[in-house]
Tab-separated table of C-alpha atoms in Angstrom:
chain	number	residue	atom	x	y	z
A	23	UNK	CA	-20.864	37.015	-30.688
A	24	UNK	CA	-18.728	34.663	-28.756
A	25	UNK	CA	-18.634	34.921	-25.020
A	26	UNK	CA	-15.404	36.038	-24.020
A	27	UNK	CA	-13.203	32.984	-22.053
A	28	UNK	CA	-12.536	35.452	-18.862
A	29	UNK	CA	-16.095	35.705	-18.240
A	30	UNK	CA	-16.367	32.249	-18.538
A	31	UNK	CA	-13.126	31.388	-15.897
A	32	UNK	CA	-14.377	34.502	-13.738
A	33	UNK	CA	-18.053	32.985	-13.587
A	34	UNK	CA	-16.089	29.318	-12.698
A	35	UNK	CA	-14.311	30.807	-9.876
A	36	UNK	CA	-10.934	29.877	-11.580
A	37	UNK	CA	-9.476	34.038	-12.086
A	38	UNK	CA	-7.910	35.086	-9.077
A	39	UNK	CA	-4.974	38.329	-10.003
A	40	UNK	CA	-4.309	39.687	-13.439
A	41	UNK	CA	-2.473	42.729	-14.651
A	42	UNK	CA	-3.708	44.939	-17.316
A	43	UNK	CA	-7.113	43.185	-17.065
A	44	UNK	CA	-8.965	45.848	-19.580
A	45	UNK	CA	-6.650	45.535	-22.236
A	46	UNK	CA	-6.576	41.702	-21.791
A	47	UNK	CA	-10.490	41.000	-21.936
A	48	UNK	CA	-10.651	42.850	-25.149
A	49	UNK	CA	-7.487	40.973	-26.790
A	50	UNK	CA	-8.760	38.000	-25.601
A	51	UNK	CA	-12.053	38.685	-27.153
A	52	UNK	CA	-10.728	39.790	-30.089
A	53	UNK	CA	-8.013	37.388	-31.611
A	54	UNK	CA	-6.733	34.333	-31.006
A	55	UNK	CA	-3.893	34.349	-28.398
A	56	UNK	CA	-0.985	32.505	-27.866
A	57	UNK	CA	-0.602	31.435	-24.058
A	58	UNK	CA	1.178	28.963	-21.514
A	59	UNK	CA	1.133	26.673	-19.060
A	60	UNK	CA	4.352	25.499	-17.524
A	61	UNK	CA	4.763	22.252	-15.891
A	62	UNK	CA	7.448	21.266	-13.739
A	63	UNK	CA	8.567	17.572	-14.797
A	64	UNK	CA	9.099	15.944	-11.201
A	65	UNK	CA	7.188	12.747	-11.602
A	66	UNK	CA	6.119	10.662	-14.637
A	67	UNK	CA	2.495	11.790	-14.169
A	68	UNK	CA	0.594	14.284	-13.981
A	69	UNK	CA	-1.853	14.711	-10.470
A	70	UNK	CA	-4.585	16.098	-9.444
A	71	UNK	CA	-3.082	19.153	-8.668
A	72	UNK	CA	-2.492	19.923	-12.175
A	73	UNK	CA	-6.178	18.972	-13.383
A	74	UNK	CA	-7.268	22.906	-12.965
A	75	UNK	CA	-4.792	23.826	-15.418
A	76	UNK	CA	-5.863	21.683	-18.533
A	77	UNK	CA	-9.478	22.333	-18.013
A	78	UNK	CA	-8.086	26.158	-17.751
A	79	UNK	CA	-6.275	25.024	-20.701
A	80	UNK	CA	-9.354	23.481	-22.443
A	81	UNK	CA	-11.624	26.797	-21.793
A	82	UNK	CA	-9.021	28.567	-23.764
A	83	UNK	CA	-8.366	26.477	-26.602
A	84	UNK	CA	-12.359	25.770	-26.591
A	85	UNK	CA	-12.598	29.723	-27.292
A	86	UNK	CA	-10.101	30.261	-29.998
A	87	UNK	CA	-6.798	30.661	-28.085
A	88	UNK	CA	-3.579	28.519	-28.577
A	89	UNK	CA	-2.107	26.586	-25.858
A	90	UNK	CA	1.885	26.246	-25.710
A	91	UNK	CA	2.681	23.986	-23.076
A	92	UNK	CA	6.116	24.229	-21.539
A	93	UNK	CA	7.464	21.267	-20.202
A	94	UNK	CA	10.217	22.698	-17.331
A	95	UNK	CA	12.768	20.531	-18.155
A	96	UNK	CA	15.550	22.977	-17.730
A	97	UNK	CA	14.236	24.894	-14.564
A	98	UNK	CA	13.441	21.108	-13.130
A	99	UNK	CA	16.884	20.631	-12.576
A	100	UNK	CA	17.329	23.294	-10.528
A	101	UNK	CA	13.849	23.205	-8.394
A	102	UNK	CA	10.787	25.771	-8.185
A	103	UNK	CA	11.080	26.883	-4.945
A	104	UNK	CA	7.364	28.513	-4.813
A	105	UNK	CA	5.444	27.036	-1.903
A	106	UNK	CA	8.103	24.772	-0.171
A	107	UNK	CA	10.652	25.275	2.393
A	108	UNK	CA	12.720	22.292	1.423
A	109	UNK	CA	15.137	21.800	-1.838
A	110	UNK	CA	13.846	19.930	-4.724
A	111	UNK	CA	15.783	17.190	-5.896
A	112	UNK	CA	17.219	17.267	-9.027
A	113	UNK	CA	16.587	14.892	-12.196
A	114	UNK	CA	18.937	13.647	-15.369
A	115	UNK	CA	17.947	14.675	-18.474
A	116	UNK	CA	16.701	11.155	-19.452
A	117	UNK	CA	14.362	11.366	-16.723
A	118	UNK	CA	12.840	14.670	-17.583
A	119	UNK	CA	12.662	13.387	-21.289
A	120	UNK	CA	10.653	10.222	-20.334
A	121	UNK	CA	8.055	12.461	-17.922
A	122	UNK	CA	7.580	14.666	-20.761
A	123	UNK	CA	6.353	12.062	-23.312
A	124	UNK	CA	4.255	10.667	-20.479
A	125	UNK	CA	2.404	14.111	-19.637
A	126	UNK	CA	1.810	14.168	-23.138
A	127	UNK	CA	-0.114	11.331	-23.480
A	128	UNK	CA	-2.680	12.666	-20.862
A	129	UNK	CA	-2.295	15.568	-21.955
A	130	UNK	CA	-3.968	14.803	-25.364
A	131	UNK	CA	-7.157	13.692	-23.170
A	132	UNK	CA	-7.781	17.364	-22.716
A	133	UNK	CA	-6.041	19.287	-24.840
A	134	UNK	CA	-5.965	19.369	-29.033
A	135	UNK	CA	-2.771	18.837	-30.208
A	136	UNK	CA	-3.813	19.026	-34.097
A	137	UNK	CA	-5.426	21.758	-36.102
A	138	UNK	CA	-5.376	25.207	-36.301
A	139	UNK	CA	-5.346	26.445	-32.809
A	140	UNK	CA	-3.804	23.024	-31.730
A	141	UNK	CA	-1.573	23.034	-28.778
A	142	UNK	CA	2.254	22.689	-28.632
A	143	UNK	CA	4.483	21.769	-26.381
A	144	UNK	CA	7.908	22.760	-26.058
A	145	UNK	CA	10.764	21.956	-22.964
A	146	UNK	CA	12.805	25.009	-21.518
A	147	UNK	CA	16.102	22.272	-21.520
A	148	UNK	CA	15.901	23.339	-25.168
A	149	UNK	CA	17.290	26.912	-24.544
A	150	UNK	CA	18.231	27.298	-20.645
A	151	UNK	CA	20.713	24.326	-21.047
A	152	UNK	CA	23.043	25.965	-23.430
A	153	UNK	CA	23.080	29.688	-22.003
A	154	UNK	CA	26.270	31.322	-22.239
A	155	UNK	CA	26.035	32.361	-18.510
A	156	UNK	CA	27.376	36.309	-18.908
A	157	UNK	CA	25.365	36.714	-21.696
A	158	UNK	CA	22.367	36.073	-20.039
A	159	UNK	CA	23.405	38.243	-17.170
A	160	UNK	CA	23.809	41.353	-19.101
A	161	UNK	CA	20.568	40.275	-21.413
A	162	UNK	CA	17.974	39.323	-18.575
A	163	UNK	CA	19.691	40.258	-15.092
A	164	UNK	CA	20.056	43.446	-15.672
A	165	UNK	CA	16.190	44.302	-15.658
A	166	UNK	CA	16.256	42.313	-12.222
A	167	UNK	CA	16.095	43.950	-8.636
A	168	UNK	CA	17.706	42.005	-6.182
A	169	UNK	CA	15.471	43.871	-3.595
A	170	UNK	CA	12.170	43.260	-5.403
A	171	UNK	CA	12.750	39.966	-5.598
A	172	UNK	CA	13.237	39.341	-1.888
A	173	UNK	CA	10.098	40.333	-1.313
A	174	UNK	CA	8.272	38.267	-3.259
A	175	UNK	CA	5.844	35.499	-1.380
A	176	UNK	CA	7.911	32.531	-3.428
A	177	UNK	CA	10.998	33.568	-1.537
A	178	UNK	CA	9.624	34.580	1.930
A	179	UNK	CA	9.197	30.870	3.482
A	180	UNK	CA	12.591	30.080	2.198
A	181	UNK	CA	14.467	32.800	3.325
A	182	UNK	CA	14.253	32.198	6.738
A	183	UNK	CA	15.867	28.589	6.293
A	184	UNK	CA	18.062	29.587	3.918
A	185	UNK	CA	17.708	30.111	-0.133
A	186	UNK	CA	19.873	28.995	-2.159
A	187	UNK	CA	21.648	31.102	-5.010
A	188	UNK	CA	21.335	27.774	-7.272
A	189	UNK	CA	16.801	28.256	-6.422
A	190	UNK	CA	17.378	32.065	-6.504
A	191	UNK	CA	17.768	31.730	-10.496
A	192	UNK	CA	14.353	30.068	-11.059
A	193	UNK	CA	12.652	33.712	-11.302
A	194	UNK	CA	15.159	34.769	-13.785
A	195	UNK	CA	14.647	31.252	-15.887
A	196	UNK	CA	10.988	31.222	-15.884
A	197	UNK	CA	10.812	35.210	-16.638
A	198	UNK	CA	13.458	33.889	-19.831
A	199	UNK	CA	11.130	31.181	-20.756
A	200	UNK	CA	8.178	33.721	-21.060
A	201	UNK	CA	10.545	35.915	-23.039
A	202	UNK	CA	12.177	33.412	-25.715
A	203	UNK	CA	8.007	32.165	-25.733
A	204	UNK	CA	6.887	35.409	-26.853
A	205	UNK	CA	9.612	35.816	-29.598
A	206	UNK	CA	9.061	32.618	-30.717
A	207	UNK	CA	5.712	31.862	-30.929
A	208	UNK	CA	4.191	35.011	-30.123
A	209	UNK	CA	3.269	34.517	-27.047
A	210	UNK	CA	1.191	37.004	-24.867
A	211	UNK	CA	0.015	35.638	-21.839
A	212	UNK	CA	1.224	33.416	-19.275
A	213	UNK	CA	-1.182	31.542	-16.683
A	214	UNK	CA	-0.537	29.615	-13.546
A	215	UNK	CA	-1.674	27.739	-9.913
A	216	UNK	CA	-1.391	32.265	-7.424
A	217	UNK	CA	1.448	30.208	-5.892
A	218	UNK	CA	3.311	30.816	-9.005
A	219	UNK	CA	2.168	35.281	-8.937
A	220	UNK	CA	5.736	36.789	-8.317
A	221	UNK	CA	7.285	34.263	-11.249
A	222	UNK	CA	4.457	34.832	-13.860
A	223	UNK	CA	4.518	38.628	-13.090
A	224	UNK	CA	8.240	38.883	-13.614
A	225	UNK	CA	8.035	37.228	-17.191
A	226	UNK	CA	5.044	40.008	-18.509
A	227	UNK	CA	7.397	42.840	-16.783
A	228	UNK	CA	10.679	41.704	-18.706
A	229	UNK	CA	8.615	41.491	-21.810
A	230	UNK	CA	7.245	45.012	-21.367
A	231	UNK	CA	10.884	46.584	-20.277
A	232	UNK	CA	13.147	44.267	-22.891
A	233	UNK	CA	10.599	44.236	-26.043
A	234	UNK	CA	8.305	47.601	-25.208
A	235	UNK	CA	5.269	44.671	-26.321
A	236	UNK	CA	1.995	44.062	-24.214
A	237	UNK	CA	2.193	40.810	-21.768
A	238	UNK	CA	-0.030	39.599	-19.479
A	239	UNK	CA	-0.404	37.416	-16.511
A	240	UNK	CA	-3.231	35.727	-14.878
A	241	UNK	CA	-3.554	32.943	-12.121
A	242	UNK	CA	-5.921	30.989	-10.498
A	243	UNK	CA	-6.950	30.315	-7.576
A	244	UNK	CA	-5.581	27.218	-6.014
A	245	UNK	CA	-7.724	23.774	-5.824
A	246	UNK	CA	-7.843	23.986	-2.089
A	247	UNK	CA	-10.933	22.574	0.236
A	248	UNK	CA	-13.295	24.368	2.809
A	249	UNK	CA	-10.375	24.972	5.454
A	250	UNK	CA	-7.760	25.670	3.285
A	251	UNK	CA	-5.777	22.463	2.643
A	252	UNK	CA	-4.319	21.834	-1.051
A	253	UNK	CA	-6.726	19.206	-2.654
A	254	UNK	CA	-5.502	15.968	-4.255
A	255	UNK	CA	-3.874	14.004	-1.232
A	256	UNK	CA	-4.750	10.828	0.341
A	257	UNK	CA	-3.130	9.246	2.848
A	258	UNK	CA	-1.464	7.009	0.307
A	259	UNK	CA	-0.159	10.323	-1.253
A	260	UNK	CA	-0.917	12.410	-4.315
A	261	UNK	CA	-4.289	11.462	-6.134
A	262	UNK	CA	-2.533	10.680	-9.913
A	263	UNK	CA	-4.158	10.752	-13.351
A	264	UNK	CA	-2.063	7.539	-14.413
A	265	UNK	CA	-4.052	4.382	-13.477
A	266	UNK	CA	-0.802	2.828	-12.231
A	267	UNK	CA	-0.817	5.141	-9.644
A	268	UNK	CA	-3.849	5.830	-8.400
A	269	UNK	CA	-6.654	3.371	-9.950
A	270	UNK	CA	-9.725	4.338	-11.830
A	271	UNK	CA	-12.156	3.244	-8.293
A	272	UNK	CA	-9.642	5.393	-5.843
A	273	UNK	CA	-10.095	8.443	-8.383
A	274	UNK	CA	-13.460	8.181	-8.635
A	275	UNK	CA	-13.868	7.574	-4.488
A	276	UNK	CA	-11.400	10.097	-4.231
A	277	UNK	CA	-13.989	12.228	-5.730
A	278	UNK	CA	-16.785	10.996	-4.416
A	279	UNK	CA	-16.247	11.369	-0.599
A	280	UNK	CA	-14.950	15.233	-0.827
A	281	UNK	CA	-16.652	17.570	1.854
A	282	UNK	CA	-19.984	18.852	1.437
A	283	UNK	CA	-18.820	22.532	0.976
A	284	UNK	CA	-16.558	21.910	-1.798
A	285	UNK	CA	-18.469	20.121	-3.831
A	286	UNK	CA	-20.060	23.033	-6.420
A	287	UNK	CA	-16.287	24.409	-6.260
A	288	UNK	CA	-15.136	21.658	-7.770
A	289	UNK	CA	-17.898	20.947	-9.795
A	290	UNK	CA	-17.600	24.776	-11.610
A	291	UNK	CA	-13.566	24.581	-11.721
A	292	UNK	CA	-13.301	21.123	-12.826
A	293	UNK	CA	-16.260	19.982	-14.567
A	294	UNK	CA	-17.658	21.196	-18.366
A	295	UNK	CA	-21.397	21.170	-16.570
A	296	UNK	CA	-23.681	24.459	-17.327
A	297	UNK	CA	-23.944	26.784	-14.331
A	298	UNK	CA	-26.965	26.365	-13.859
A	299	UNK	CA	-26.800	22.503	-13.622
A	300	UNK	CA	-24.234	22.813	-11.351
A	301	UNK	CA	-26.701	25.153	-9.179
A	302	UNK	CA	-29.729	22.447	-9.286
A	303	UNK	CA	-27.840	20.263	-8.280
A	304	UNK	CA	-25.923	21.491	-5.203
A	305	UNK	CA	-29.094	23.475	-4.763
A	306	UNK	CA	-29.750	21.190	-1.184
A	307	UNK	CA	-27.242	21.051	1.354
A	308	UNK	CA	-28.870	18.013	3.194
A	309	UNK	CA	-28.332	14.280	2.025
A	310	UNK	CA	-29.275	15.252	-1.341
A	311	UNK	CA	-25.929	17.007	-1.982
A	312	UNK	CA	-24.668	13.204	-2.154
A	313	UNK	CA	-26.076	13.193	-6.056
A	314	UNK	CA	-23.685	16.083	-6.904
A	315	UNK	CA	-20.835	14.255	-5.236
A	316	UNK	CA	-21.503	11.294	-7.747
A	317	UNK	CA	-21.921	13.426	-10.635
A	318	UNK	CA	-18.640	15.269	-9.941
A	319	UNK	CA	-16.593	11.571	-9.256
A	320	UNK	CA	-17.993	9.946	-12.630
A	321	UNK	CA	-17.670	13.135	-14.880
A	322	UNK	CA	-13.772	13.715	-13.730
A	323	UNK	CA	-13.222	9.705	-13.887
A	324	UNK	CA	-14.692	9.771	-17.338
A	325	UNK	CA	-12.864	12.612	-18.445
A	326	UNK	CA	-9.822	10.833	-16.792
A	327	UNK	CA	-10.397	7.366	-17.385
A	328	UNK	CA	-13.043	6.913	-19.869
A	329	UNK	CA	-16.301	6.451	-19.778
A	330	UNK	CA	-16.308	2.581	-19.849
A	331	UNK	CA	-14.131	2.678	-16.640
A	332	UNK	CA	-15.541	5.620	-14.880
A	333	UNK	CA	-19.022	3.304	-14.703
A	334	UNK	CA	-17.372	0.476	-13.518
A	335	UNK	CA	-16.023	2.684	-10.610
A	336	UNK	CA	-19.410	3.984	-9.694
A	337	UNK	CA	-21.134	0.358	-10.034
A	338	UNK	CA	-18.524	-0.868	-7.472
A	339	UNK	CA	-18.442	2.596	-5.260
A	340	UNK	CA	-22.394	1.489	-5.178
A	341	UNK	CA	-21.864	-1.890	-4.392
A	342	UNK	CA	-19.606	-1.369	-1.172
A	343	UNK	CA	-22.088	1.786	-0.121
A	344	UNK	CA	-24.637	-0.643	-1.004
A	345	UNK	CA	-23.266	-3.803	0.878
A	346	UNK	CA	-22.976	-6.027	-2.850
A	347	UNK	CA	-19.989	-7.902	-2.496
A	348	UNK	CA	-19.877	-9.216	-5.686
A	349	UNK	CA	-19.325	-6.103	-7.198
A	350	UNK	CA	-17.108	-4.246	-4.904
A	351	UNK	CA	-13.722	-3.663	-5.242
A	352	UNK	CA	-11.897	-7.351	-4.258
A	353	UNK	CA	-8.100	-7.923	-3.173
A	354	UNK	CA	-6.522	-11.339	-2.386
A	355	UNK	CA	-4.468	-11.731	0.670
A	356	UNK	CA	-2.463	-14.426	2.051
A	357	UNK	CA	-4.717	-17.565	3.364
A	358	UNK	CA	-2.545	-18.051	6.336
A	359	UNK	CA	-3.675	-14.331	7.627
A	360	UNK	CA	-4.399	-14.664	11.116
A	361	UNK	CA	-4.700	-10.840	12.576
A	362	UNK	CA	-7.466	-8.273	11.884
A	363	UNK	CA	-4.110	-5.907	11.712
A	364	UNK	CA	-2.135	-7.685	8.844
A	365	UNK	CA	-5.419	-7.920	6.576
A	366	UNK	CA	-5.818	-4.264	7.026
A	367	UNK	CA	-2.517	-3.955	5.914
A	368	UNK	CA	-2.347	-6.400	2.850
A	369	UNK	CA	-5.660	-5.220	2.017
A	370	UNK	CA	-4.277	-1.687	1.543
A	371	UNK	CA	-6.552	-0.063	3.656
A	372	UNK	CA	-3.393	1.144	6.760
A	373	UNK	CA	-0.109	1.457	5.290
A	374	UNK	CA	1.094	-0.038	8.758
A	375	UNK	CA	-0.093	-2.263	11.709
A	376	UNK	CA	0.781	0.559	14.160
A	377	UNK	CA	-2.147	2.892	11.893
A	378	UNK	CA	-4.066	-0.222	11.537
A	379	UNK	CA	-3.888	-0.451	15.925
A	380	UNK	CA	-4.977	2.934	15.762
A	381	UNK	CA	-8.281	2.388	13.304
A	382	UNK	CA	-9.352	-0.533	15.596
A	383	UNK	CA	-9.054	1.293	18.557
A	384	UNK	CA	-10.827	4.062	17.270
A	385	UNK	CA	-13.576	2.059	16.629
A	386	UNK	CA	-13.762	2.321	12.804
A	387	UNK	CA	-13.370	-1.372	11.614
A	388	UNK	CA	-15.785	-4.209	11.187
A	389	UNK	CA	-15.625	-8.078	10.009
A	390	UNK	CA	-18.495	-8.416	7.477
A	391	UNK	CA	-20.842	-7.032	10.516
A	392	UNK	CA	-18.878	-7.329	13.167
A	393	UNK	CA	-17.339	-4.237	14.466
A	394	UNK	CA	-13.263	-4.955	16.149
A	395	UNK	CA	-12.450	-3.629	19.216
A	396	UNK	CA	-9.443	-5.546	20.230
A	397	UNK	CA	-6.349	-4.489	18.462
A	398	UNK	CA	-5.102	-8.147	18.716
A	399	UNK	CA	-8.275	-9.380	16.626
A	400	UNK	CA	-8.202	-12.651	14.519
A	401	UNK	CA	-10.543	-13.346	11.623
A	402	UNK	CA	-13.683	-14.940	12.722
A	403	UNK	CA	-13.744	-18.421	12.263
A	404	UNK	CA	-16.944	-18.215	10.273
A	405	UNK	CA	-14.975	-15.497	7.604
A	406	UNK	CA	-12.088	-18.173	7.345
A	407	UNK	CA	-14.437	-20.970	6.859
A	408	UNK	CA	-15.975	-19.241	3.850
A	409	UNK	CA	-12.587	-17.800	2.277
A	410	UNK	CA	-13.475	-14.679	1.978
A	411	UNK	CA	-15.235	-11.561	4.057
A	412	UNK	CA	-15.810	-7.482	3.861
A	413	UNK	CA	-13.441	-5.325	5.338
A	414	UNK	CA	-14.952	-2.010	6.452
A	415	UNK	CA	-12.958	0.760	7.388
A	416	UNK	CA	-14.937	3.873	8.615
A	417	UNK	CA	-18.049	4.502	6.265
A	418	UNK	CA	-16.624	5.044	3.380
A	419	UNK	CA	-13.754	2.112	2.712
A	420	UNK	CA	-15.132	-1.446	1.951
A	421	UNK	CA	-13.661	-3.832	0.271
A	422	UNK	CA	-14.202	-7.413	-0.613
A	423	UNK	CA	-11.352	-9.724	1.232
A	424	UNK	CA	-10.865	-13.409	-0.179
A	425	UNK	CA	-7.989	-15.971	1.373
A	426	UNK	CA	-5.908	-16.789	-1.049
């Protein structure tokens, strides 16, 4: 018999609050189900904050279940309020159209999009556009409690600062999208980042009171580190699955340098590995746990990137941990560059000279093998003569300098 796909996401660590959870195991070990993902179209990628939910995704269509992705181009002009205390800003509809066909694409790295159980995708624009606004009023508001809804955590860090009617509608649309889902496409069961609890609850619960059918939620637990901080940001910003964005060696190092204690997380939530692969090899919590760490950065640049590029990552992560110069990553900065400051800057490695000050004074920069101290630093005379040098920042960041 098949293994059912919530003992598979509970034994990942990925299940974190359900409703109903009896009478979901056994229909989800029974037929195939209809479920969905919704994804909120602000940027023309997809990041690595998203990455849980396709390999969520993938575990269910792996096991028999259909995915329906919903592409939030209706709610994304109004703005998910869930987690923030600012206002989103809102996007034209030729903007939400072009993000769309651009999650698609890496989307399809994941996810089936032919055959039987082969996923579709769908954008809320489609139906919330054209409501008829007292209609929907008397249709969905009416099985809404004004009270209930202030109490729920997506509200609470807005309140304070003020919530908007315009945001206070996104429970009602996304409740409606679960609804108009389930009618057309038969859609049970609606999944989600626990940020997103109140909003996926309220969609089952307007199911149950409008239709009198079964509907169920589940979320995950968020991809957060050790101490709690939302995975997936650099100091260059979100960690993107579009190569334009963030390249296939910053993924993978990305990756690669991620605390010692999150490691077999990320391995079990994000990574197809067997369990018990996953246990060997986080099994040592010395230097050894540095195997894992390259493991986990080439199987997620692989999955992301291919498997061509994801090897070319890890033969130039080795190079710089390994001092080869050839075969590091190499950037080309102005010949006339004087300061230790402005190469750290072209060089990408401080997005300013007041950060780059700040790295120099804090000791954590070094000239081939020549550690800075002065913040006022030229290039040695001997790196100029030869065109080219390595630019170390901290242990981890090294990267091949030539004078163009």
């Amino acid at each position: 018999m098949a293994k059912n796909v919530m003992d598979t996401l509970r034994e990942r660590g990925f299940i974190k609050q359900t409703v109903y959870e009896d009478e979901l195991y056994k229909m989800l070990g029974s037929e195939s189900v209809p479920f969905y993902i919704g994804f909120d179209p602000t940027a023309d990628s997809l990041h690595v904050g998203h990455f849980m939910q396709l390999i969520a995704m993938k575990h269910m269509q792996d096991a028999g279940h259909k995915p329906i992705v919903l592409i939030g181009g209706g709610t994304g002009m109004i703005g998910d309020p869930s987690g923030r205390t600012d206002m989103r800003l809102m996007m034209t509809r030729e903007t939400v159209d072009y993000h769309c066909e651009c999650f698609r694409k890496q989307m399809a790295k994941f996810i089936d999009f032919e055959g039987e159980n082969g996923a579709i995708m769908v954008n809320n624009a489609d139906w919330l556009l054209n409501l008829n606004y007292i209609d929907f009023l008397r249709e969905i508001g009416v099985h809404f409690s004004v009270n209930k809804m202030l109490s729920a955590e997506c509200f609470k860090s807005r309140y304070e600062r003020g919530l908007s009617f315009f945001e206070f509608n996104y429970m009602l649309m996304q409740a409606y999208d679960f609804l108009v889902l389930f009618k057309k496409y038969g859609c049970r069961l609606e999944l989600g980042g626990d940020d997103q609890w109140s909003n996926i609850l309220a969609g089952a619960d307007l199911i149950r009171r409008k239709e009198q059918q079964p509907a169920f939620a589940m979320t995950f637990t968020l991809l957060t580190t050790s101490d709690g901080r939302k995975m997936g940001k650099t100091a260059k910003g979100a960690v993107w699955l579009d190569e334009n964005k963030t390249s296939p060696y910053e993924f993978y190092q990305y990756w690669r340098n991620v605390n010692d204690a999150d490691v077999e997380k990320c391995l079990k939530l994000l990574t197809f590995l067997p369990l018990d692969e996953i246990s060997e090899l986080c099994a040592h919590k010395d230097e050894r746990i540095n195997a894992a760490k390259e493991r986990l950065a080439f199987e997620l640049t692989k999955m992301v990137h291919g498997e061509e590029k994801a090897k070319d990552a890890e033969s130039k992560a080795k190079a710089a941990f390994g001092g080869d110069a050839e075969n590091m990553p190499t950037v080309s900065v102005p010949a006339d560059t004087a300061s230790v400051c402005n190469a750290l800057v072209f060089a990408g490695a401080a997005k300013s000279k007041s950060e780059a000050r700040r790295l120099i004074e804090g000791g954590g920069v070094k000239i081939d093998e020549d550690k800075i101290s002065d913040v006022n630093a030229e290039i040695p005379e001997a790196a100029k003569a030869k065109g080219e040098f390595v630019l170390h920042k901290g242990k981890k960041v090294h990267i091949r300098v030539k004078l163009a």
